[in-house]
PDB file of C-alpha atoms in Angstrom:
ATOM      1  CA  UNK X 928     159.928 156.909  19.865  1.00  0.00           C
ATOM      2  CA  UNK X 929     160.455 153.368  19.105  1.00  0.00           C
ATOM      3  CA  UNK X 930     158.352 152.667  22.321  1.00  0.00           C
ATOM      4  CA  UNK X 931     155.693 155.279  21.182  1.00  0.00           C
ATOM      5  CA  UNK X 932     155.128 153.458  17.775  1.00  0.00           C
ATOM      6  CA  UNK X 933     154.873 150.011  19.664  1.00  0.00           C
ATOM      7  CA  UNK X 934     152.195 151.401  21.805  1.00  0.00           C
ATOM      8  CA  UNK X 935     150.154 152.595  18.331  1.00  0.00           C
ATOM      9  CA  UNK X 936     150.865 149.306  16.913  1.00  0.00           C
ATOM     10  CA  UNK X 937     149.455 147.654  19.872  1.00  0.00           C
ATOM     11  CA  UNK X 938     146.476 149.499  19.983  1.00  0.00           C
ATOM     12  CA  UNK X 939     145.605 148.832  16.211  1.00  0.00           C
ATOM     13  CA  UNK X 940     146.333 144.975  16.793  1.00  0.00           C
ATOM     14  CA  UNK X 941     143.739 145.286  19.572  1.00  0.00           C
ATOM     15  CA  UNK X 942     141.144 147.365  17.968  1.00  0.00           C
ATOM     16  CA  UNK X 943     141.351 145.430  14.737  1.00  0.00           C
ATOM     17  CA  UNK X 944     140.707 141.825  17.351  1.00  0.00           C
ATOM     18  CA  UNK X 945     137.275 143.913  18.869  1.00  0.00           C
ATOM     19  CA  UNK X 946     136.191 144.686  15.329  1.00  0.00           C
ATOM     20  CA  UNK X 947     136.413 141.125  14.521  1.00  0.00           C
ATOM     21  CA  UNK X 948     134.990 139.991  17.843  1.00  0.00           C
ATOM     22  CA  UNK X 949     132.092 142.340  16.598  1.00  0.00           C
ATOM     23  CA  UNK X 950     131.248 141.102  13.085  1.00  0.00           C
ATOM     24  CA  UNK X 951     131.169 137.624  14.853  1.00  0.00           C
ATOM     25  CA  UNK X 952     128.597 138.738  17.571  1.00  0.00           C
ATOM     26  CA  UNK X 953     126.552 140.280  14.562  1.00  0.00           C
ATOM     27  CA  UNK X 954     126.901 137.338  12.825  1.00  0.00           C
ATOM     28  CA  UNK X 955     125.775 135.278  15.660  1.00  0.00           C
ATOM     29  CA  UNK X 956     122.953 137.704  16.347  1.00  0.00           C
ATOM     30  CA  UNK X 957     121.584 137.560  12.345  1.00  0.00           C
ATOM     31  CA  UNK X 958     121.367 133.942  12.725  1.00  0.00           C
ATOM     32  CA  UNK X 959     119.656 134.333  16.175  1.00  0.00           C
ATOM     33  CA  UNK X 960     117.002 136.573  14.379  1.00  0.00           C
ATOM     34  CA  UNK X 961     116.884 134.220  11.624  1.00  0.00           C
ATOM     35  CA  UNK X 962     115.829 131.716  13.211  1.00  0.00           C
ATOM     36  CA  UNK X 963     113.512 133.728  15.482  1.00  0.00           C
ATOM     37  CA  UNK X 964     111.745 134.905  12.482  1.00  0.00           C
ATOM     38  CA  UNK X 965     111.257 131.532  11.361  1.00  0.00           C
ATOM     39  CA  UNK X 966     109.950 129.839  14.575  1.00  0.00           C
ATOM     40  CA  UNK X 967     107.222 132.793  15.068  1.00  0.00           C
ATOM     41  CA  UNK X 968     106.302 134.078  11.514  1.00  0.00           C
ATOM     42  CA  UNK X 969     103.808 136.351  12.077  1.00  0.00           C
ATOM     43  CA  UNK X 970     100.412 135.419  13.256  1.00  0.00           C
ATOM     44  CA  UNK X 971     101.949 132.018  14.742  1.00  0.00           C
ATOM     45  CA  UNK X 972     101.569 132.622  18.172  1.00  0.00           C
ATOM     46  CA  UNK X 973      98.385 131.398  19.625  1.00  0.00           C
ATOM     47  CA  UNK X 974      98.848 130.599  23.168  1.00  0.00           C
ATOM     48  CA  UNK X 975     100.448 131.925  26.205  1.00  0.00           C
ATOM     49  CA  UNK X 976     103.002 129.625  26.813  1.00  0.00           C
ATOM     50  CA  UNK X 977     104.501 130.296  23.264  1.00  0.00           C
ATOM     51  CA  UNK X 978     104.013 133.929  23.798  1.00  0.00           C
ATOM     52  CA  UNK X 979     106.045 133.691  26.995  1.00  0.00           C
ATOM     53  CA  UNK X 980     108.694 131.716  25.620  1.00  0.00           C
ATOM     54  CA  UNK X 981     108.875 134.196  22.353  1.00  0.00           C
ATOM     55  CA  UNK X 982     109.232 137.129  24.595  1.00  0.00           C
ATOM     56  CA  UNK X 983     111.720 135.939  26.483  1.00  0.00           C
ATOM     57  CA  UNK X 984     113.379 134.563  23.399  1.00  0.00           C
ATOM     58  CA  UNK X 985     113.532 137.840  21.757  1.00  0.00           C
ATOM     59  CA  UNK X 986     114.254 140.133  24.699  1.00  0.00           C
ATOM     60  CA  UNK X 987     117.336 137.650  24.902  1.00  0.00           C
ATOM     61  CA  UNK X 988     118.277 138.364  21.343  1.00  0.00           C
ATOM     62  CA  UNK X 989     117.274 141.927  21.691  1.00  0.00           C
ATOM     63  CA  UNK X 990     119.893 142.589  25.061  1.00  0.00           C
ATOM     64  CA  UNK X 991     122.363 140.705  22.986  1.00  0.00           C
ATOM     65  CA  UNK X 992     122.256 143.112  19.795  1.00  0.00           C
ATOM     66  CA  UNK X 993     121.922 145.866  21.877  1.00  0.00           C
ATOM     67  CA  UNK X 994     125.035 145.401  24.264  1.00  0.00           C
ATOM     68  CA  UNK X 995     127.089 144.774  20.612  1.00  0.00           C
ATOM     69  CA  UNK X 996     125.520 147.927  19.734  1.00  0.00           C
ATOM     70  CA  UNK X 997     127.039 149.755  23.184  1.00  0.00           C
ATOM     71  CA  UNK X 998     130.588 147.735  22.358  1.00  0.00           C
ATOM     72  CA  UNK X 999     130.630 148.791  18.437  1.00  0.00           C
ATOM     73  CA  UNK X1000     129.293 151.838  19.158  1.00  0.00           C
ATOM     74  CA  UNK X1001     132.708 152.193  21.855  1.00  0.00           C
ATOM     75  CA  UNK X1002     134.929 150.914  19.616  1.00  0.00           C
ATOM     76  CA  UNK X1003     133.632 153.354  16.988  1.00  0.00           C
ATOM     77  CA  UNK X1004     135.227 156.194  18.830  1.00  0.00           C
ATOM     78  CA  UNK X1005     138.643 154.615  18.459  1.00  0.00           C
ATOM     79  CA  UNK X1006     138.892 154.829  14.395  1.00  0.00           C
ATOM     80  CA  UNK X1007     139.729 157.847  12.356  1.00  0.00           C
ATOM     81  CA  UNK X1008     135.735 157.647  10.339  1.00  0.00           C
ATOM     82  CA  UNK X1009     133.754 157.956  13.901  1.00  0.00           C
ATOM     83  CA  UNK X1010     130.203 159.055  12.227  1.00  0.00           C
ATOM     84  CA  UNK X1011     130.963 156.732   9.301  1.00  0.00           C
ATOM     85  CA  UNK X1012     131.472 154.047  11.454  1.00  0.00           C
ATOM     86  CA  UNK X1013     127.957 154.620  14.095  1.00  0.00           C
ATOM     87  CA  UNK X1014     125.921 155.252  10.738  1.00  0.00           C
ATOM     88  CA  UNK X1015     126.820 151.778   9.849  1.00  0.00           C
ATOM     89  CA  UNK X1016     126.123 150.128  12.908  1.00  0.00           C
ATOM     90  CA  UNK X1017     122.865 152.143  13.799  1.00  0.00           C
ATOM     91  CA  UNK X1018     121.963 150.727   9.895  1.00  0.00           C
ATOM     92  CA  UNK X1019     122.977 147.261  11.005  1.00  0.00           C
ATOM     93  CA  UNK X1020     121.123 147.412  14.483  1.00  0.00           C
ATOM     94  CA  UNK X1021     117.733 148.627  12.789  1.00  0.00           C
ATOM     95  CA  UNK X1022     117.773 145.534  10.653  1.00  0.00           C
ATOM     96  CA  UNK X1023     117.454 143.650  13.027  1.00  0.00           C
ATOM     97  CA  UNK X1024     115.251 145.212  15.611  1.00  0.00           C
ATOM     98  CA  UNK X1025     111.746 145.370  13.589  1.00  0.00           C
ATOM     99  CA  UNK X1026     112.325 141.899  13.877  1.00  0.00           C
ATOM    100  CA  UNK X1027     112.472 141.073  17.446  1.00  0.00           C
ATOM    101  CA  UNK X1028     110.198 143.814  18.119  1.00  0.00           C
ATOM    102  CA  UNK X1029     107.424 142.078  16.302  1.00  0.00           C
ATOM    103  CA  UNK X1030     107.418 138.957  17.483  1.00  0.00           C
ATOM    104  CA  UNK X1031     108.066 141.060  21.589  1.00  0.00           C
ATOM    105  CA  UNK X1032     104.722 142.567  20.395  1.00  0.00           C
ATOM    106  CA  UNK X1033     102.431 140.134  18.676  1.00  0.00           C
ATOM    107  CA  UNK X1034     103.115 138.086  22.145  1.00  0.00           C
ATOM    108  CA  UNK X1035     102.323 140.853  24.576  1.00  0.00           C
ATOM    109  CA  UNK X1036      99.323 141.569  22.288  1.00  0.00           C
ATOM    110  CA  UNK X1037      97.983 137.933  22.569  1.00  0.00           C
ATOM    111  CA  UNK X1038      98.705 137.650  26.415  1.00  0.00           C
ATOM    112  CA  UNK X1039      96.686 141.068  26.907  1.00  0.00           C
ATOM    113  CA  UNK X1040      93.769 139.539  24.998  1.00  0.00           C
ATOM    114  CA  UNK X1041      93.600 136.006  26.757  1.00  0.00           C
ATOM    115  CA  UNK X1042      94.036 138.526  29.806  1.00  0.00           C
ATOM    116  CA  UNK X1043      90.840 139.882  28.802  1.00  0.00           C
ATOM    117  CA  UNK X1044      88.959 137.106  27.964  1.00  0.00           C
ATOM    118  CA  UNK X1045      89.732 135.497  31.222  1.00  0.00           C
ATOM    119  CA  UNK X1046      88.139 138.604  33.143  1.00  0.00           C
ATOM    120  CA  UNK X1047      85.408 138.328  30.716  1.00  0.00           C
ATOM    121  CA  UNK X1048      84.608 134.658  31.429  1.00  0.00           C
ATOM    122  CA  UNK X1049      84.993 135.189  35.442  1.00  0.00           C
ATOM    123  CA  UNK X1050      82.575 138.506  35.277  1.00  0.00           C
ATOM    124  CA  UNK X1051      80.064 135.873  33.263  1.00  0.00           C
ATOM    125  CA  UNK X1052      80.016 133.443  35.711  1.00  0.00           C
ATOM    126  CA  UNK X1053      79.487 135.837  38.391  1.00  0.00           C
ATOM    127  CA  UNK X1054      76.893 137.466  36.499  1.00  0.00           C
ATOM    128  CA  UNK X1055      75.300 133.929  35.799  1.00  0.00           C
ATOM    129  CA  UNK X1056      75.247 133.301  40.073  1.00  0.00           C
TER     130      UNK X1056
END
């Protein structure tokens, strides 16, 4: 018995350490976006280069919030409120994602249009020949 409620104990200390872990990654991750947000407000991006760097930048941020999703989402299943508890982080994942998800698509927007005008210039000058 004695054993039984050590085991329980242990388990509690543990889970309450991940949930901690967890509101640090989030933490971390807010911050991330923060700044993201900042660096490419919207319409900012003008040329390739910073369109490749702000795609990568956000599809970094973007794995990182989603693998604390997957670990939240595990730990979830371990306290006695399970749908409480993945209502509250789906809430805190979606304020996050519009975020990264614009600036992921203003950049692939611009690249596809300097894309275009780069086949439009070449099909000019072989028009012009």
């Amino acid at each position: 018995m004695a054993r039984c409620l050590f085991a329980i104990g242990m388990l509690n200390a543990s889970a309450n350490v991940l949930a901690e872990d967890g509101k640090q990654e989030l933490v971390e991750i807010a911050q991330l976006v923060h700044a993201l947000d900042e660096r490419y407000p919207a319409g900012s991006i003008q040329s390739n280069e910073v369109a490749e760097i702000a795609i990568k930048e956000s599809q970094s941020a973007e794995d990182r919030l989603e693998n604390w999703y997957v670990v939240s989402e595990h730990h979830c299943y371990n306290t006695f409120f399970v749908n409480d508890c993945l209502k509250r982080i789906k809430v805190e994942r979606r304020e996050y994602l519009p975020t990264l998800q614009r600036i992921s698509l203003e950049s692939q927007a611009l690249q596809r249009l300097l894309k275009v005008m780069e086949r439009d210039r070449e099909t000019a000058q072989k028009q012009a020949k």
